[in-house]
mmCIF file of C-alpha atoms and ligand atoms in Angstrom:
data_model
loop_
_atom_site.group_PDB
_atom_site.id
_atom_site.type_symbol
_atom_site.label_atom_id
_atom_site.label_comp_id
_atom_site.label_asym_id
_atom_site.label_seq_id
_atom_site.Cartn_x
_atom_site.Cartn_y
_atom_site.Cartn_z
ATOM 1 C CA MET T 16 -22.431 2.752 -1.169
ATOM 2 C CA SER T 17 -22.385 0.463 1.848
ATOM 3 C CA ASP T 18 -18.513 -0.212 1.744
ATOM 4 C CA PRO T 19 -17.523 -2.191 4.636
ATOM 5 C CA ALA T 20 -14.057 -3.458 4.966
ATOM 6 C CA VAL T 21 -12.477 -3.960 1.346
ATOM 7 C CA PRO T 22 -12.473 -7.522 0.727
ATOM 8 C CA SER T 23 -9.281 -9.120 -0.431
ATOM 9 C CA ALA T 24 -11.093 -11.852 -2.489
ATOM 10 C CA TRP T 25 -14.503 -12.381 -4.029
ATOM 11 C CA ILE T 26 -16.244 -15.626 -4.756
ATOM 12 C CA GLY T 27 -19.910 -15.499 -6.194
ATOM 13 C CA THR T 28 -22.405 -17.437 -8.237
ATOM 14 C CA SER T 29 -25.309 -16.310 -10.367
ATOM 15 C CA TRP T 30 -28.085 -19.017 -10.441
ATOM 16 C CA LYS T 31 -29.059 -17.645 -13.821
ATOM 17 C CA MET T 32 -32.738 -18.968 -14.640
ATOM 18 C CA THR T 33 -32.724 -21.856 -12.061
ATOM 19 C CA LYS T 34 -34.341 -22.721 -8.665
ATOM 20 C CA THR T 35 -37.614 -22.620 -6.991
ATOM 21 C CA LEU T 36 -38.135 -20.578 -3.938
ATOM 22 C CA ALA T 37 -37.710 -23.816 -1.851
ATOM 23 C CA GLN T 38 -34.376 -24.630 -3.487
ATOM 24 C CA ALA T 39 -33.229 -20.978 -3.084
ATOM 25 C CA ARG T 40 -33.960 -20.934 0.500
ATOM 26 C CA GLU T 41 -32.270 -24.297 1.353
ATOM 27 C CA TYR T 42 -29.196 -23.038 -0.373
ATOM 28 C CA ALA T 43 -29.287 -19.721 1.438
ATOM 29 C CA GLN T 44 -29.748 -21.523 4.777
ATOM 30 C CA ALA T 45 -26.731 -23.743 4.083
ATOM 31 C CA LEU T 46 -24.570 -20.554 3.214
ATOM 32 C CA ALA T 47 -25.863 -18.801 6.390
ATOM 33 C CA ARG T 48 -23.978 -21.477 8.257
ATOM 34 C CA VAL T 49 -20.645 -21.343 6.742
ATOM 35 C CA SER T 50 -17.704 -19.537 8.545
ATOM 36 C CA TRP T 51 -16.080 -17.549 5.658
ATOM 37 C CA ALA T 52 -12.497 -16.852 5.590
ATOM 38 C CA GLU T 53 -11.062 -13.453 6.566
ATOM 39 C CA GLY T 54 -11.210 -11.080 3.747
ATOM 40 C CA LEU T 55 -13.340 -13.224 1.582
ATOM 41 C CA GLN T 56 -16.448 -11.644 0.257
ATOM 42 C CA PRO T 57 -18.974 -14.151 -0.878
ATOM 43 C CA PHE T 58 -21.932 -13.089 -2.972
ATOM 44 C CA VAL T 59 -24.992 -14.867 -4.420
ATOM 45 C CA ILE T 60 -27.386 -13.768 -7.339
ATOM 46 C CA PRO T 61 -30.707 -15.452 -7.532
ATOM 47 C CA PRO T 62 -33.162 -14.970 -9.986
ATOM 48 C CA ALA T 63 -35.418 -11.908 -9.072
ATOM 49 C CA THR T 64 -38.346 -14.300 -7.838
ATOM 50 C CA ALA T 65 -35.987 -15.176 -4.876
ATOM 51 C CA ILE T 66 -34.068 -12.414 -4.114
ATOM 52 C CA SER T 67 -36.520 -11.491 -1.252
ATOM 53 C CA ALA T 68 -36.428 -14.999 0.178
ATOM 54 C CA VAL T 69 -32.630 -15.194 0.095
ATOM 55 C CA ALA T 70 -32.067 -11.826 1.594
ATOM 56 C CA ASP T 71 -34.456 -12.907 4.474
ATOM 57 C CA ILE T 72 -31.967 -15.594 5.339
ATOM 58 C CA LEU T 73 -28.913 -13.552 4.232
ATOM 59 C CA PRO T 74 -29.604 -10.152 5.082
ATOM 60 C CA PRO T 75 -27.875 -6.903 4.035
ATOM 61 C CA GLY T 76 -25.047 -5.939 6.089
ATOM 62 C CA GLY T 77 -24.459 -9.808 6.573
ATOM 63 C CA PRO T 78 -21.210 -11.922 5.411
ATOM 64 C CA VAL T 79 -22.913 -12.917 2.264
ATOM 65 C CA LEU T 80 -23.949 -10.190 -0.391
ATOM 66 C CA VAL T 81 -27.250 -10.962 -2.372
ATOM 67 C CA GLY T 82 -27.508 -9.528 -5.913
ATOM 68 C CA ALA T 83 -29.850 -9.207 -8.770
ATOM 69 C CA GLN T 84 -29.173 -10.494 -12.476
ATOM 70 C CA ASP T 85 -30.348 -7.228 -13.963
ATOM 71 C CA ALA T 86 -32.308 -4.263 -13.506
ATOM 72 C CA HIS T 87 -33.731 -1.475 -15.424
ATOM 73 C CA TRP T 88 -31.896 2.173 -15.636
ATOM 74 C CA GLU T 89 -34.913 3.968 -14.789
ATOM 75 C CA ASP T 90 -36.177 3.926 -11.005
ATOM 76 C CA ALA T 91 -39.853 3.302 -12.070
ATOM 77 C CA GLY T 92 -42.234 3.532 -14.879
ATOM 78 C CA ALA T 93 -44.198 1.948 -17.701
ATOM 79 C CA TRP T 94 -41.539 -0.828 -18.527
ATOM 80 C CA THR T 95 -43.439 -4.229 -18.464
ATOM 81 C CA GLY T 96 -41.458 -7.014 -17.384
ATOM 82 C CA GLU T 97 -38.706 -5.022 -15.853
ATOM 83 C CA VAL T 98 -37.528 -4.469 -12.514
ATOM 84 C CA SER T 99 -35.755 -1.558 -11.348
ATOM 85 C CA VAL T 100 -32.519 -0.991 -8.760
ATOM 86 C CA PRO T 101 -34.905 0.651 -6.284
ATOM 87 C CA GLN T 102 -37.154 -2.594 -6.350
ATOM 88 C CA VAL T 103 -34.382 -4.990 -6.336
ATOM 89 C CA LYS T 104 -32.704 -3.111 -3.454
ATOM 90 C CA ASP T 105 -36.033 -3.161 -1.683
ATOM 91 C CA ALA T 106 -36.127 -6.942 -2.017
ATOM 92 C CA GLY T 107 -32.691 -7.205 -0.354
ATOM 93 C CA ALA T 108 -29.977 -6.809 -3.227
ATOM 94 C CA ARG T 109 -27.043 -4.797 -2.474
ATOM 95 C CA LEU T 110 -25.050 -6.142 -5.807
ATOM 96 C CA LEU T 111 -26.289 -5.560 -9.348
ATOM 97 C CA GLU T 112 -25.042 -7.767 -12.196
ATOM 98 C CA ILE T 113 -24.719 -5.910 -15.351
ATOM 99 C CA GLY T 114 -23.933 -6.783 -18.982
ATOM 100 C CA HIS T 115 -23.689 -10.638 -18.630
ATOM 101 C CA SER T 116 -22.834 -12.127 -22.276
ATOM 102 C CA GLU T 117 -26.225 -13.873 -22.196
ATOM 103 C CA ARG T 118 -28.007 -10.402 -21.968
ATOM 104 C CA ARG T 119 -25.756 -8.841 -24.311
ATOM 105 C CA ALA T 120 -26.412 -11.824 -26.942
ATOM 106 C CA HIS T 121 -30.173 -12.442 -26.386
ATOM 107 C CA PHE T 122 -31.735 -9.193 -24.880
ATOM 108 C CA GLY T 123 -29.916 -6.441 -26.708
ATOM 109 C CA GLU T 124 -27.786 -5.223 -23.823
ATOM 110 C CA THR T 125 -25.690 -2.596 -25.291
ATOM 111 C CA ASP T 126 -22.472 -0.654 -23.948
ATOM 112 C CA GLU T 127 -24.568 2.288 -23.507
ATOM 113 C CA ARG T 128 -27.313 0.440 -21.308
ATOM 114 C CA VAL T 129 -24.544 -1.060 -19.478
ATOM 115 C CA ASN T 130 -23.255 2.331 -18.528
ATOM 116 C CA LEU T 131 -26.876 3.440 -17.651
ATOM 117 C CA LYS T 132 -27.427 0.639 -15.263
ATOM 118 C CA VAL T 133 -23.875 1.231 -13.779
ATOM 119 C CA HIS T 134 -24.931 4.804 -12.848
ATOM 120 C CA ALA T 135 -28.427 3.481 -11.728
ATOM 121 C CA ALA T 136 -26.995 1.117 -9.301
ATOM 122 C CA LEU T 137 -24.427 3.660 -7.890
ATOM 123 C CA ARG T 138 -27.088 6.227 -7.466
ATOM 124 C CA HIS T 139 -28.677 3.673 -5.130
ATOM 125 C CA GLY T 140 -25.895 2.523 -3.203
ATOM 126 C CA VAL T 141 -25.786 -0.940 -5.072
ATOM 127 C CA LEU T 142 -22.564 -2.266 -5.940
ATOM 128 C CA PRO T 143 -22.182 -2.846 -9.721
ATOM 129 C CA LEU T 144 -20.763 -5.948 -11.088
ATOM 130 C CA VAL T 145 -19.882 -5.348 -14.874
ATOM 131 C CA CYS T 146 -19.295 -8.297 -17.093
ATOM 132 C CA VAL T 147 -17.101 -8.143 -20.102
ATOM 133 C CA GLY T 148 -15.560 -10.351 -22.543
ATOM 134 C CA GLU T 149 -15.002 -11.237 -26.107
ATOM 135 C CA ASP T 150 -16.604 -14.071 -28.228
ATOM 136 C CA ALA T 151 -14.519 -16.853 -30.137
ATOM 137 C CA GLU T 152 -14.207 -14.929 -33.328
ATOM 138 C CA GLN T 153 -13.082 -11.513 -31.684
ATOM 139 C CA ARG T 154 -10.411 -13.755 -29.850
ATOM 140 C CA ALA T 155 -9.279 -15.565 -33.074
ATOM 141 C CA ALA T 156 -8.932 -12.113 -34.800
ATOM 142 C CA GLY T 157 -6.561 -10.848 -31.905
ATOM 143 C CA SER T 158 -9.019 -8.178 -30.925
ATOM 144 C CA ALA T 159 -9.779 -9.356 -27.396
ATOM 145 C CA VAL T 160 -7.777 -6.888 -25.446
ATOM 146 C CA GLU T 161 -9.143 -4.094 -27.550
ATOM 147 C CA LEU T 162 -12.745 -4.976 -27.393
ATOM 148 C CA VAL T 163 -12.542 -5.744 -23.620
ATOM 149 C CA SER T 164 -11.015 -2.511 -22.730
ATOM 150 C CA SER T 165 -13.585 -0.506 -24.813
ATOM 151 C CA GLN T 166 -16.355 -2.358 -22.946
ATOM 152 C CA VAL T 167 -14.816 -1.525 -19.699
ATOM 153 C CA ARG T 168 -14.328 2.028 -20.719
ATOM 154 C CA ALA T 169 -17.924 2.396 -21.861
ATOM 155 C CA ALA T 170 -19.312 0.811 -18.611
ATOM 156 C CA LEU T 171 -17.370 3.103 -16.308
ATOM 157 C CA ASP T 172 -18.101 6.508 -18.448
ATOM 158 C CA GLY T 173 -18.828 9.173 -16.060
ATOM 159 C CA VAL T 174 -18.059 7.212 -12.937
ATOM 160 C CA ALA T 175 -15.595 8.554 -10.389
ATOM 161 C CA SER T 176 -12.264 6.576 -10.478
ATOM 162 C CA SER T 177 -12.524 6.228 -6.725
ATOM 163 C CA THR T 178 -15.736 4.658 -6.980
ATOM 164 C CA GLN T 179 -15.841 0.546 -6.329
ATOM 165 C CA VAL T 180 -17.145 -1.241 -9.160
ATOM 166 C CA LEU T 181 -16.715 -5.134 -9.652
ATOM 167 C CA LEU T 182 -15.479 -6.153 -13.055
ATOM 168 C CA ALA T 183 -15.880 -9.760 -14.189
ATOM 169 C CA TYR T 184 -13.925 -11.140 -17.302
ATOM 170 C CA GLU T 185 -16.159 -13.663 -18.703
ATOM 171 C CA PRO T 186 -15.092 -14.783 -22.235
ATOM 172 C CA VAL T 187 -17.969 -15.616 -24.182
ATOM 173 C CA TRP T 188 -16.233 -18.892 -25.479
ATOM 174 C CA ALA T 189 -15.709 -20.043 -22.119
ATOM 175 C CA ILE T 190 -19.052 -19.673 -20.602
ATOM 176 C CA GLY T 191 -21.814 -22.420 -20.193
ATOM 177 C CA ALA T 192 -22.108 -25.988 -21.061
ATOM 178 C CA GLY T 193 -20.744 -25.553 -24.568
ATOM 179 C CA GLY T 194 -17.961 -23.493 -23.427
ATOM 180 C CA THR T 195 -14.501 -24.212 -23.650
ATOM 181 C CA PRO T 196 -12.740 -23.803 -20.187
ATOM 182 C CA ALA T 197 -9.964 -21.211 -20.280
ATOM 183 C CA ALA T 198 -6.348 -21.870 -19.259
ATOM 184 C CA PRO T 199 -4.583 -19.368 -17.069
ATOM 185 C CA GLU T 200 -2.400 -18.307 -19.970
ATOM 186 C CA ASP T 201 -5.360 -17.500 -21.917
ATOM 187 C CA ILE T 202 -6.587 -14.713 -19.860
ATOM 188 C CA VAL T 203 -3.519 -13.270 -18.704
ATOM 189 C CA ASP T 204 -3.355 -10.483 -21.191
ATOM 190 C CA VAL T 205 -6.857 -9.533 -20.798
ATOM 191 C CA VAL T 206 -6.897 -9.395 -17.126
ATOM 192 C CA ALA T 207 -3.958 -6.992 -17.231
ATOM 193 C CA ALA T 208 -5.697 -4.801 -19.687
ATOM 194 C CA ILE T 209 -9.083 -4.685 -17.467
ATOM 195 C CA ALA T 210 -7.091 -3.856 -14.443
ATOM 196 C CA GLU T 211 -5.322 -1.257 -16.187
ATOM 197 C CA VAL T 212 -8.495 0.529 -17.713
ATOM 198 C CA GLY T 213 -10.551 -0.345 -14.623
ATOM 199 C CA GLY T 214 -7.892 1.261 -12.048
ATOM 200 C CA PRO T 215 -7.352 0.300 -8.496
ATOM 201 C CA ALA T 216 -10.899 0.689 -7.225
ATOM 202 C CA ARG T 217 -12.106 -2.023 -9.585
ATOM 203 C CA PRO T 218 -11.645 -5.760 -8.335
ATOM 204 C CA VAL T 219 -11.330 -8.024 -11.549
ATOM 205 C CA LEU T 220 -12.994 -11.451 -11.160
ATOM 206 C CA TYR T 221 -13.006 -14.385 -13.630
ATOM 207 C CA GLY T 222 -15.878 -16.262 -14.906
ATOM 208 C CA GLY T 223 -16.665 -18.865 -17.520
ATOM 209 C CA SER T 224 -16.824 -22.630 -16.716
ATOM 210 C CA VAL T 225 -14.976 -22.308 -13.614
ATOM 211 C CA SER T 226 -14.740 -25.688 -11.907
ATOM 212 C CA LEU T 227 -13.143 -27.510 -8.848
ATOM 213 C CA ASP T 228 -10.320 -28.487 -11.543
ATOM 214 C CA ASN T 229 -9.363 -25.216 -12.748
ATOM 215 C CA ALA T 230 -10.300 -22.647 -9.888
ATOM 216 C CA ALA T 231 -6.856 -22.691 -8.467
ATOM 217 C CA GLY T 232 -5.049 -21.771 -11.678
ATOM 218 C CA LEU T 233 -7.539 -19.268 -12.558
ATOM 219 C CA ILE T 234 -7.371 -17.404 -9.216
ATOM 220 C CA SER T 235 -3.538 -17.492 -9.462
ATOM 221 C CA VAL T 236 -3.675 -15.335 -12.665
ATOM 222 C CA PRO T 237 -1.997 -11.882 -11.792
ATOM 223 C CA GLY T 238 -4.832 -9.313 -11.204
ATOM 224 C CA VAL T 239 -7.692 -11.836 -10.639
ATOM 225 C CA THR T 240 -9.089 -11.195 -7.231
ATOM 226 C CA GLY T 241 -12.075 -13.400 -7.408
ATOM 227 C CA LEU T 242 -14.213 -15.997 -9.167
ATOM 228 C CA PHE T 243 -17.660 -15.706 -10.609
ATOM 229 C CA VAL T 244 -19.311 -19.198 -11.031
ATOM 230 C CA GLY T 245 -22.459 -20.681 -12.664
ATOM 231 C CA ARG T 246 -22.936 -24.224 -13.027
ATOM 232 C CA SER T 247 -20.180 -25.362 -10.677
ATOM 233 C CA ALA T 248 -21.806 -23.509 -7.830
ATOM 234 C CA TRP T 249 -25.574 -24.291 -8.294
ATOM 235 C CA GLU T 250 -25.231 -26.752 -5.615
ATOM 236 C CA VAL T 251 -23.937 -25.163 -2.287
ATOM 237 C CA GLU T 252 -20.888 -27.781 -1.868
ATOM 238 C CA GLY T 253 -19.558 -26.452 -4.897
ATOM 239 C CA PHE T 254 -19.708 -22.854 -3.941
ATOM 240 C CA THR T 255 -18.119 -23.650 -0.423
ATOM 241 C CA ALA T 256 -15.193 -25.727 -2.095
ATOM 242 C CA LEU T 257 -14.722 -23.086 -4.484
ATOM 243 C CA ALA T 258 -14.676 -20.322 -1.668
ATOM 244 C CA GLU T 259 -11.904 -22.307 0.184
ATOM 245 C CA ILE T 260 -9.553 -22.509 -3.172
ATOM 246 C CA VAL T 261 -10.177 -18.647 -3.654
ATOM 247 C CA ALA T 262 -9.585 -18.073 0.182
ATOM 248 C CA GLN T 263 -6.359 -20.051 0.074
ATOM 249 C CA ARG T 264 -4.923 -18.664 -3.125
ATOM 250 C CA SER T 265 -5.544 -15.119 -2.261
ATOM 251 C CA THR T 266 -4.398 -14.921 1.465
HETATM 252 P P1 PGA G 25 -20.492 -21.059 -16.190
HETATM 253 O O1 PGA G 25 -21.124 -19.716 -16.179
HETATM 254 O O2 PGA G 25 -19.758 -21.154 -14.895
HETATM 255 O O3 PGA G 25 -21.737 -21.954 -16.061
HETATM 256 O O4 PGA G 25 -19.711 -21.217 -17.327
HETATM 257 C C1 PGA G 25 -20.314 -18.416 -15.719
HETATM 258 C C2 PGA G 25 -21.088 -17.226 -16.122
HETATM 259 O O5 PGA G 25 -22.044 -17.306 -16.876
HETATM 260 O O6 PGA G 25 -20.958 -16.355 -15.459
#
């Protein structure tokens, strides 16, 4: 795995199913002009169609990591519609998002597949970013810590404890336009559980309706070393403003 200096904080966005190539290039060009705070690792996860265009502007080894939103666990084969880790790596991705709740809810992503994809990413020197999180019913039932801990355990099955894997706590009830933003106190216990199960080689990011209003509070929760953002970072000004908040809180 390409493992430069270990960052002290992370700020990233997935564009999900948004942006044309022209929009992706414009955003990437703006990111290429930013001077990032020391120790801060920014990352951007375009749709598969734009990975190559974005990585041409933000190449591997540069200050901004480029990722893919998903990839198959096999390297190649008859899997219509899928892309593999070697393919997204060839396009310029060095990070792979795995197990986002939208994929778990709508595309049959199971804990077992998440684990297969973690191993596929690591086989090819791509940094896995595993998303975990409970839904509103599970939280109401008091099973958030247990559920999320088991998602983390399953994702990391068979992975050496020294291997870096990013973990993103993304409570399903907090994600997206219909989500309820979490208060810092809502996430303390689950973050602590993820940090414990994940171990020291596993930075814990928080995601779900992160915005300029709540980012400072969320990044201050003990154990949170980064933010993973959707809508609030889909304009580059949002991303850079959030990056500054993370940099200030983590240094
Ligand atoms: P959101 O998305 O910031 O738009 O809620 C977060 C995510 O899904 O990672």
